Short mmCIF file of the C-alpha atoms (twelve columns), coordinates in Angstrom:
data_MODEL
# 
_entry.id   MODEL 
# 
loop_
_atom_site.group_PDB 
_atom_site.id 
_atom_site.type_symbol 
_atom_site.label_atom_id 
_atom_site.label_alt_id 
_atom_site.label_comp_id 
_atom_site.label_asym_id 
_atom_site.label_seq_id 
_atom_site.Cartn_x 
_atom_site.Cartn_y 
_atom_site.Cartn_z 
_atom_site.pdbx_PDB_model_num 
ATOM 1   C CA . UNK A 1   -188.050 7.112   -56.175 1 
ATOM 2   C CA . UNK A 2   -187.766 3.279   -55.926 1 
ATOM 3   C CA . UNK A 3   -184.796 2.064   -53.943 1 
ATOM 4   C CA . UNK A 4   -182.234 0.198   -56.038 1 
ATOM 5   C CA . UNK A 5   -181.659 -3.409  -55.069 1 
ATOM 6   C CA . UNK A 6   -177.987 -2.852  -55.802 1 
ATOM 7   C CA . UNK A 7   -177.779 -0.172  -53.135 1 
ATOM 8   C CA . UNK A 8   -176.800 -2.361  -50.202 1 
ATOM 9   C CA . UNK A 9   -175.168 -1.272  -46.977 1 
ATOM 10  C CA . UNK A 10  -172.059 -3.224  -46.051 1 
ATOM 11  C CA . UNK A 11  -170.876 -3.263  -42.458 1 
ATOM 12  C CA . UNK A 12  -167.095 -2.858  -42.412 1 
ATOM 13  C CA . UNK A 13  -166.963 -4.638  -39.053 1 
ATOM 14  C CA . UNK A 14  -167.697 -7.898  -40.874 1 
ATOM 15  C CA . UNK A 15  -164.589 -7.545  -43.039 1 
ATOM 16  C CA . UNK A 16  -162.120 -7.231  -40.170 1 
ATOM 17  C CA . UNK A 17  -160.388 -10.629 -40.095 1 
ATOM 18  C CA . UNK A 18  -158.329 -9.604  -37.106 1 
ATOM 19  C CA . UNK A 19  -161.066 -8.322  -34.871 1 
ATOM 20  C CA . UNK A 20  -161.524 -8.662  -31.156 1 
ATOM 21  C CA . UNK A 21  -162.487 -12.335 -31.383 1 
ATOM 22  C CA . UNK A 22  -159.307 -13.219 -33.291 1 
ATOM 23  C CA . UNK A 23  -157.117 -11.220 -30.898 1 
ATOM 24  C CA . UNK A 24  -158.734 -12.779 -27.850 1 
ATOM 25  C CA . UNK A 25  -158.174 -16.225 -29.366 1 
ATOM 26  C CA . UNK A 26  -154.434 -15.521 -29.700 1 
ATOM 27  C CA . UNK A 27  -154.191 -14.155 -26.157 1 
ATOM 28  C CA . UNK A 28  -155.909 -17.237 -24.731 1 
ATOM 29  C CA . UNK A 29  -153.745 -19.545 -26.861 1 
ATOM 30  C CA . UNK A 30  -150.575 -17.952 -25.503 1 
ATOM 31  C CA . UNK A 31  -151.868 -18.245 -21.934 1 
ATOM 32  C CA . UNK A 32  -152.559 -21.929 -22.542 1 
ATOM 33  C CA . UNK A 33  -149.053 -22.468 -23.954 1 
ATOM 34  C CA . UNK A 34  -147.439 -20.861 -20.891 1 
ATOM 35  C CA . UNK A 35  -149.178 -23.532 -18.828 1 
ATOM 36  C CA . UNK A 36  -148.425 -26.387 -21.222 1 
ATOM 37  C CA . UNK A 37  -144.746 -25.804 -22.081 1 
ATOM 38  C CA . UNK A 38  -141.671 -25.436 -19.887 1 
ATOM 39  C CA . UNK A 39  -139.776 -22.841 -21.932 1 
ATOM 40  C CA . UNK A 40  -140.674 -19.704 -23.875 1 
ATOM 41  C CA . UNK A 41  -138.224 -18.019 -26.267 1 
ATOM 42  C CA . UNK A 42  -138.378 -14.629 -27.963 1 
ATOM 43  C CA . UNK A 43  -136.505 -14.556 -31.269 1 
ATOM 44  C CA . UNK A 44  -135.982 -11.957 -33.975 1 
ATOM 45  C CA . UNK A 45  -136.541 -12.697 -37.664 1 
ATOM 46  C CA . UNK A 46  -134.321 -11.398 -40.464 1 
ATOM 47  C CA . UNK A 47  -135.547 -11.400 -44.087 1 
ATOM 48  C CA . UNK A 48  -138.848 -12.965 -43.122 1 
ATOM 49  C CA . UNK A 49  -140.638 -15.236 -45.607 1 
ATOM 50  C CA . UNK A 50  -143.955 -16.903 -44.846 1 
ATOM 51  C CA . UNK A 51  -143.023 -20.096 -46.692 1 
ATOM 52  C CA . UNK A 52  -139.997 -20.568 -44.444 1 
ATOM 53  C CA . UNK A 53  -142.004 -19.789 -41.312 1 
ATOM 54  C CA . UNK A 54  -144.345 -22.610 -42.307 1 
ATOM 55  C CA . UNK A 55  -141.358 -24.934 -42.653 1 
ATOM 56  C CA . UNK A 56  -140.278 -24.034 -39.123 1 
ATOM 57  C CA . UNK A 57  -143.633 -25.122 -37.747 1 
ATOM 58  C CA . UNK A 58  -143.306 -28.404 -39.618 1 
ATOM 59  C CA . UNK A 59  -139.821 -29.074 -38.222 1 
ATOM 60  C CA . UNK A 60  -140.915 -28.221 -34.657 1 
ATOM 61  C CA . UNK A 61  -144.226 -30.082 -34.612 1 
ATOM 62  C CA . UNK A 62  -144.017 -30.817 -30.896 1 
ATOM 63  C CA . UNK A 63  -143.519 -27.132 -30.091 1 
ATOM 64  C CA . UNK A 64  -145.534 -23.995 -30.820 1 
ATOM 65  C CA . UNK A 65  -144.616 -20.869 -32.791 1 
ATOM 66  C CA . UNK A 66  -146.412 -17.537 -32.640 1 
ATOM 67  C CA . UNK A 67  -145.865 -14.757 -35.179 1 
ATOM 68  C CA . UNK A 68  -147.990 -11.635 -35.128 1 
ATOM 69  C CA . UNK A 69  -148.586 -8.262  -33.535 1 
ATOM 70  C CA . UNK A 70  -146.165 -7.730  -30.689 1 
ATOM 71  C CA . UNK A 71  -148.737 -5.997  -28.508 1 
ATOM 72  C CA . UNK A 72  -151.124 -8.963  -28.829 1 
ATOM 73  C CA . UNK A 73  -148.417 -11.445 -27.863 1 
ATOM 74  C CA . UNK A 74  -147.403 -9.175  -24.969 1 
ATOM 75  C CA . UNK A 75  -150.955 -9.159  -23.672 1 
ATOM 76  C CA . UNK A 76  -151.069 -12.948 -23.781 1 
ATOM 77  C CA . UNK A 77  -147.824 -13.271 -21.819 1 
ATOM 78  C CA . UNK A 78  -148.786 -10.614 -19.284 1 
ATOM 79  C CA . UNK A 79  -152.190 -12.182 -18.669 1 
ATOM 80  C CA . UNK A 80  -150.466 -15.523 -18.085 1 
ATOM 81  C CA . UNK A 81  -147.981 -13.859 -15.715 1 
ATOM 82  C CA . UNK A 82  -150.835 -12.776 -13.445 1 
ATOM 83  C CA . UNK A 83  -151.635 -16.429 -12.731 1 
ATOM 84  C CA . UNK A 84  -148.067 -17.305 -11.679 1 
ATOM 85  C CA . UNK A 85  -146.144 -16.835 -8.464  1 
ATOM 86  C CA . UNK A 86  -144.801 -13.300 -8.057  1 
ATOM 87  C CA . UNK A 87  -141.128 -13.850 -8.991  1 
ATOM 88  C CA . UNK A 88  -141.818 -16.180 -11.933 1 
ATOM 89  C CA . UNK A 89  -144.592 -13.876 -13.134 1 
ATOM 90  C CA . UNK A 90  -142.278 -10.857 -13.041 1 
ATOM 91  C CA . UNK A 91  -139.723 -12.751 -15.099 1 
ATOM 92  C CA . UNK A 92  -142.351 -13.625 -17.716 1 
ATOM 93  C CA . UNK A 93  -143.258 -9.930  -17.886 1 
ATOM 94  C CA . UNK A 94  -139.579 -9.169  -18.578 1 
ATOM 95  C CA . UNK A 95  -139.745 -11.580 -21.502 1 
ATOM 96  C CA . UNK A 96  -142.768 -9.766  -22.933 1 
ATOM 97  C CA . UNK A 97  -140.833 -6.485  -22.940 1 
ATOM 98  C CA . UNK A 98  -138.346 -8.017  -25.386 1 
ATOM 99  C CA . UNK A 99  -141.036 -8.305  -28.063 1 
ATOM 100 C CA . UNK A 100 -139.739 -5.481  -30.247 1 
ATOM 101 C CA . UNK A 101 -139.267 -5.316  -34.000 1 
ATOM 102 C CA . UNK A 102 -139.883 -8.348  -36.202 1 
ATOM 103 C CA . UNK A 103 -139.963 -11.230 -33.777 1 
ATOM 104 C CA . UNK A 104 -141.894 -14.258 -32.603 1 
ATOM 105 C CA . UNK A 105 -142.422 -16.664 -29.715 1 
ATOM 106 C CA . UNK A 106 -141.407 -20.305 -29.428 1 
ATOM 107 C CA . UNK A 107 -142.980 -22.513 -26.755 1 
ATOM 108 C CA . UNK A 108 -141.138 -25.800 -26.315 1 
ATOM 109 C CA . UNK A 109 -140.031 -28.492 -23.893 1 
ATOM 110 C CA . UNK A 110 -136.733 -29.117 -25.688 1 
ATOM 111 C CA . UNK A 111 -133.560 -28.475 -23.626 1 
ATOM 112 C CA . UNK A 112 -132.027 -25.015 -23.925 1 
ATOM 113 C CA . UNK A 113 -128.834 -26.334 -25.532 1 
ATOM 114 C CA . UNK A 114 -130.799 -28.082 -28.292 1 
ATOM 115 C CA . UNK A 115 -132.793 -24.943 -29.109 1 
ATOM 116 C CA . UNK A 116 -129.807 -22.582 -29.083 1 
ATOM 117 C CA . UNK A 117 -127.690 -24.879 -31.258 1 
ATOM 118 C CA . UNK A 118 -130.479 -25.347 -33.792 1 
ATOM 119 C CA . UNK A 119 -131.205 -21.627 -34.106 1 
ATOM 120 C CA . UNK A 120 -127.492 -20.844 -34.349 1 
ATOM 121 C CA . UNK A 121 -127.018 -23.228 -37.279 1 
ATOM 122 C CA . UNK A 122 -130.268 -22.542 -39.126 1 
ATOM 123 C CA . UNK A 123 -130.361 -20.189 -42.117 1 
ATOM 124 C CA . UNK A 124 -131.767 -20.218 -45.646 1 
ATOM 125 C CA . UNK A 125 -130.953 -18.220 -48.767 1 
ATOM 126 C CA . UNK A 126 -133.852 -16.234 -50.197 1 
ATOM 127 C CA . UNK A 127 -134.454 -13.700 -52.947 1 
ATOM 128 C CA . UNK A 128 -133.855 -10.166 -51.749 1 
ATOM 129 C CA . UNK A 129 -136.626 -7.593  -51.799 1 
ATOM 130 C CA . UNK A 130 -136.508 -3.874  -52.365 1 
ATOM 131 C CA . UNK A 131 -134.906 -2.144  -49.399 1 
ATOM 132 C CA . UNK A 132 -132.410 -4.963  -48.832 1 
ATOM 133 C CA . UNK A 133 -128.773 -3.863  -48.470 1 
ATOM 134 C CA . UNK A 134 -126.541 -5.773  -50.861 1 
ATOM 135 C CA . UNK A 135 -123.305 -7.091  -49.367 1 
ATOM 136 C CA . UNK A 136 -121.631 -7.403  -52.747 1 
ATOM 137 C CA . UNK A 137 -121.445 -5.820  -56.176 1 
ATOM 138 C CA . UNK A 138 -123.295 -7.882  -58.780 1 
ATOM 139 C CA . UNK A 139 -122.360 -7.574  -62.449 1 
ATOM 140 C CA . UNK A 140 -123.989 -9.381  -65.364 1 
ATOM 141 C CA . UNK A 141 -121.537 -10.051 -68.214 1 
ATOM 142 C CA . UNK A 142 -122.344 -9.218  -71.805 1 
ATOM 143 C CA . UNK A 143 -123.506 -12.104 -73.957 1 
ATOM 144 C CA . UNK A 144 -126.424 -14.499 -74.428 1 
ATOM 145 C CA . UNK A 145 -128.851 -15.123 -71.554 1 
ATOM 146 C CA . UNK A 146 -130.308 -18.475 -72.525 1 
ATOM 147 C CA . UNK A 147 -132.167 -18.804 -69.221 1 
ATOM 148 C CA . UNK A 148 -134.578 -16.085 -70.385 1 
ATOM 149 C CA . UNK A 149 -137.444 -16.698 -72.773 1 
ATOM 150 C CA . UNK A 150 -137.522 -14.374 -75.779 1 
ATOM 151 C CA . UNK A 151 -141.062 -13.393 -74.725 1 
ATOM 152 C CA . UNK A 152 -139.849 -11.493 -71.643 1 
ATOM 153 C CA . UNK A 153 -137.178 -9.461  -73.455 1 
ATOM 154 C CA . UNK A 154 -139.350 -6.302  -73.488 1 
ATOM 155 C CA . UNK A 155 -139.919 -6.724  -69.739 1 
ATOM 156 C CA . UNK A 156 -136.166 -7.008  -69.155 1 
ATOM 157 C CA . UNK A 157 -135.599 -3.761  -71.037 1 
ATOM 158 C CA . UNK A 158 -138.237 -2.056  -68.887 1 
ATOM 159 C CA . UNK A 159 -136.278 -3.140  -65.810 1 
ATOM 160 C CA . UNK A 160 -133.216 -1.396  -67.236 1 
ATOM 161 C CA . UNK A 161 -131.284 -4.324  -68.692 1 
ATOM 162 C CA . UNK A 162 -129.459 -3.583  -71.978 1 
ATOM 163 C CA . UNK A 163 -130.963 -6.516  -73.874 1 
ATOM 164 C CA . UNK A 164 -131.684 -7.404  -77.475 1 
ATOM 165 C CA . UNK A 165 -132.786 -10.477 -79.391 1 
ATOM 166 C CA . UNK A 166 -130.172 -12.263 -81.467 1 
ATOM 167 C CA . UNK A 167 -131.673 -15.103 -83.512 1 
ATOM 168 C CA . UNK A 168 -134.406 -15.463 -80.901 1 
ATOM 169 C CA . UNK A 169 -132.016 -15.543 -77.935 1 
ATOM 170 C CA . UNK A 170 -132.030 -12.808 -75.290 1 
ATOM 171 C CA . UNK A 171 -128.589 -11.211 -75.055 1 
ATOM 172 C CA . UNK A 172 -126.958 -8.440  -73.070 1 
ATOM 173 C CA . UNK A 173 -125.202 -6.228  -75.606 1 
ATOM 174 C CA . UNK A 174 -123.002 -4.830  -72.838 1 
ATOM 175 C CA . UNK A 175 -122.021 -5.571  -69.255 1 
ATOM 176 C CA . UNK A 176 -124.643 -4.528  -66.696 1 
ATOM 177 C CA . UNK A 177 -123.986 -3.617  -63.076 1 
ATOM 178 C CA . UNK A 178 -127.064 -4.613  -61.084 1 
ATOM 179 C CA . UNK A 179 -125.984 -3.178  -57.727 1 
ATOM 180 C CA . UNK A 180 -123.001 -2.065  -55.685 1 
ATOM 181 C CA . UNK A 181 -121.814 -3.447  -52.356 1 
ATOM 182 C CA . UNK A 182 -123.628 -1.595  -49.582 1 
ATOM 183 C CA . UNK A 183 -126.350 -0.227  -51.864 1 
ATOM 184 C CA . UNK A 184 -130.053 -0.497  -51.068 1 
ATOM 185 C CA . UNK A 185 -131.942 -2.467  -53.691 1 
ATOM 186 C CA . UNK A 186 -134.693 -0.835  -55.715 1 
ATOM 187 C CA . UNK A 187 -137.764 -2.849  -56.761 1 
ATOM 188 C CA . UNK A 188 -136.299 -3.166  -60.268 1 
ATOM 189 C CA . UNK A 189 -132.962 -4.472  -58.983 1 
ATOM 190 C CA . UNK A 190 -134.703 -7.005  -56.729 1 
ATOM 191 C CA . UNK A 191 -136.760 -8.275  -59.674 1 
ATOM 192 C CA . UNK A 192 -133.655 -8.594  -61.856 1 
ATOM 193 C CA . UNK A 193 -131.864 -10.660 -59.209 1 
ATOM 194 C CA . UNK A 194 -134.849 -12.966 -58.876 1 
ATOM 195 C CA . UNK A 195 -135.136 -13.400 -62.634 1 
ATOM 196 C CA . UNK A 196 -131.424 -14.242 -62.706 1 
ATOM 197 C CA . UNK A 197 -131.917 -16.800 -59.915 1 
ATOM 198 C CA . UNK A 198 -129.606 -14.958 -57.524 1 
ATOM 199 C CA . UNK A 199 -130.799 -15.270 -53.893 1 
ATOM 200 C CA . UNK A 200 -128.648 -12.907 -51.825 1 
ATOM 201 C CA . UNK A 201 -130.796 -12.476 -48.690 1 
ATOM 202 C CA . UNK A 202 -130.388 -14.800 -45.708 1 
ATOM 203 C CA . UNK A 203 -133.416 -15.851 -43.679 1 
ATOM 204 C CA . UNK A 204 -132.093 -16.052 -40.128 1 
ATOM 205 C CA . UNK A 205 -133.498 -16.356 -36.611 1 
ATOM 206 C CA . UNK A 206 -131.791 -14.967 -33.514 1 
ATOM 207 C CA . UNK A 207 -132.751 -16.046 -29.994 1 
ATOM 208 C CA . UNK A 208 -133.138 -12.912 -27.868 1 
ATOM 209 C CA . UNK A 209 -134.135 -14.335 -24.492 1 
ATOM 210 C CA . UNK A 210 -135.660 -17.259 -22.627 1 
ATOM 211 C CA . UNK A 211 -138.177 -17.712 -19.837 1 
ATOM 212 C CA . UNK A 212 -138.460 -21.081 -18.132 1 
ATOM 213 C CA . UNK A 213 -140.609 -22.235 -15.249 1 
ATOM 214 C CA . UNK A 214 -137.536 -23.440 -13.386 1 
ATOM 215 C CA . UNK A 215 -134.897 -20.753 -14.059 1 
ATOM 216 C CA . UNK A 216 -136.968 -17.666 -14.861 1 
ATOM 217 C CA . UNK A 217 -135.769 -14.988 -17.298 1 
ATOM 218 C CA . UNK A 218 -132.467 -15.270 -19.185 1 
ATOM 219 C CA . UNK A 219 -131.396 -12.698 -21.838 1 
ATOM 220 C CA . UNK A 220 -129.000 -13.637 -24.646 1 
ATOM 221 C CA . UNK A 221 -128.578 -10.255 -26.360 1 
ATOM 222 C CA . UNK A 222 -128.348 -6.717  -25.005 1 
ATOM 223 C CA . UNK A 223 -131.109 -4.493  -26.323 1 
ATOM 224 C CA . UNK A 224 -133.583 -1.866  -25.076 1 
ATOM 225 C CA . UNK A 225 -136.901 -3.152  -23.812 1 
ATOM 226 C CA . UNK A 226 -140.293 -2.206  -25.189 1 
ATOM 227 C CA . UNK A 227 -142.445 0.276   -23.329 1 
ATOM 228 C CA . UNK A 228 -144.591 -1.131  -20.543 1 
ATOM 229 C CA . UNK A 229 -147.787 -0.078  -22.324 1 
ATOM 230 C CA . UNK A 230 -148.264 -3.358  -24.153 1 
ATOM 231 C CA . UNK A 231 -147.563 -1.819  -27.544 1 
ATOM 232 C CA . UNK A 232 -145.094 -3.401  -29.914 1 
ATOM 233 C CA . UNK A 233 -142.695 -1.655  -32.241 1 
ATOM 234 C CA . UNK A 234 -143.830 -0.179  -35.557 1 
ATOM 235 C CA . UNK A 235 -141.870 -2.709  -37.614 1 
ATOM 236 C CA . UNK A 236 -143.415 -5.758  -35.964 1 
ATOM 237 C CA . UNK A 237 -144.652 -8.643  -38.077 1 
ATOM 238 C CA . UNK A 238 -148.253 -8.620  -39.170 1 
ATOM 239 C CA . UNK A 239 -148.702 -12.346 -39.726 1 
ATOM 240 C CA . UNK A 240 -151.164 -14.679 -38.019 1 
ATOM 241 C CA . UNK A 241 -149.883 -15.967 -34.721 1 
ATOM 242 C CA . UNK A 242 -151.774 -19.225 -34.467 1 
ATOM 243 C CA . UNK A 243 -150.567 -22.782 -34.983 1 
ATOM 244 C CA . UNK A 244 -149.273 -24.661 -38.022 1 
ATOM 245 C CA . UNK A 245 -152.610 -24.859 -39.812 1 
ATOM 246 C CA . UNK A 246 -153.332 -21.150 -39.554 1 
ATOM 247 C CA . UNK A 247 -153.642 -19.248 -42.853 1 
ATOM 248 C CA . UNK A 248 -150.624 -17.079 -43.526 1 
ATOM 249 C CA . UNK A 249 -150.823 -13.577 -44.958 1 
ATOM 250 C CA . UNK A 250 -149.638 -13.661 -48.549 1 
ATOM 251 C CA . UNK A 251 -146.451 -11.734 -49.249 1 
ATOM 252 C CA . UNK A 252 -145.525 -10.487 -52.684 1 
ATOM 253 C CA . UNK A 253 -142.530 -12.174 -54.246 1 
ATOM 254 C CA . UNK A 254 -142.356 -9.741  -57.092 1 
ATOM 255 C CA . UNK A 255 -139.855 -7.508  -55.438 1 
# 
């Protein structure tokens, strides 16, 4: 039987964007940054958004951010530690053990006080996603909702909103309680809040620790360290770790 031209074998190894070459590139980049910069910070990320991470890189153009798999960043730091004097290298290894959860690295030559003050003051409101814990009860009053187009009224009803059209204007025919204080948002609730232009999540960065070539390791928060196996936590970020021009993984904003 003749072989179909459509029957083509596709090697899955060619589709792996984050293969060995990409990982090795990140490891070598981190090693290079340890040599280039005076200070390395580990920071945690709360309510991560890729658009805001890009803004960070723009604001800190003379520094270097890495976001990605914790175990890859750990390998980069630990490989760099091998090239340093024993005490300084051990301190850099301590820093790598703080790469747990959703976090990143900042390489910079800015003074410690400048970095700590900036991170302390920086925050940005964002739309919450499903799984976010609401800090307040949110209630939509009955009445016209002129911000909504009449075309999306059926979609609003599917989300659970008690809506109807009155002379072409979307209206709530009764008060609607979107969420309670302390409740975990469902996908529908998160979509309603976004449609209502209600950002209730705060994008925030927290400095966890510092390593410097002059002072060594300095922790700023008390927390358990990662295992010494080079593996990061399960909830680590899966975004590219390279510099400001690196493509970012797209995140859905529908939630």
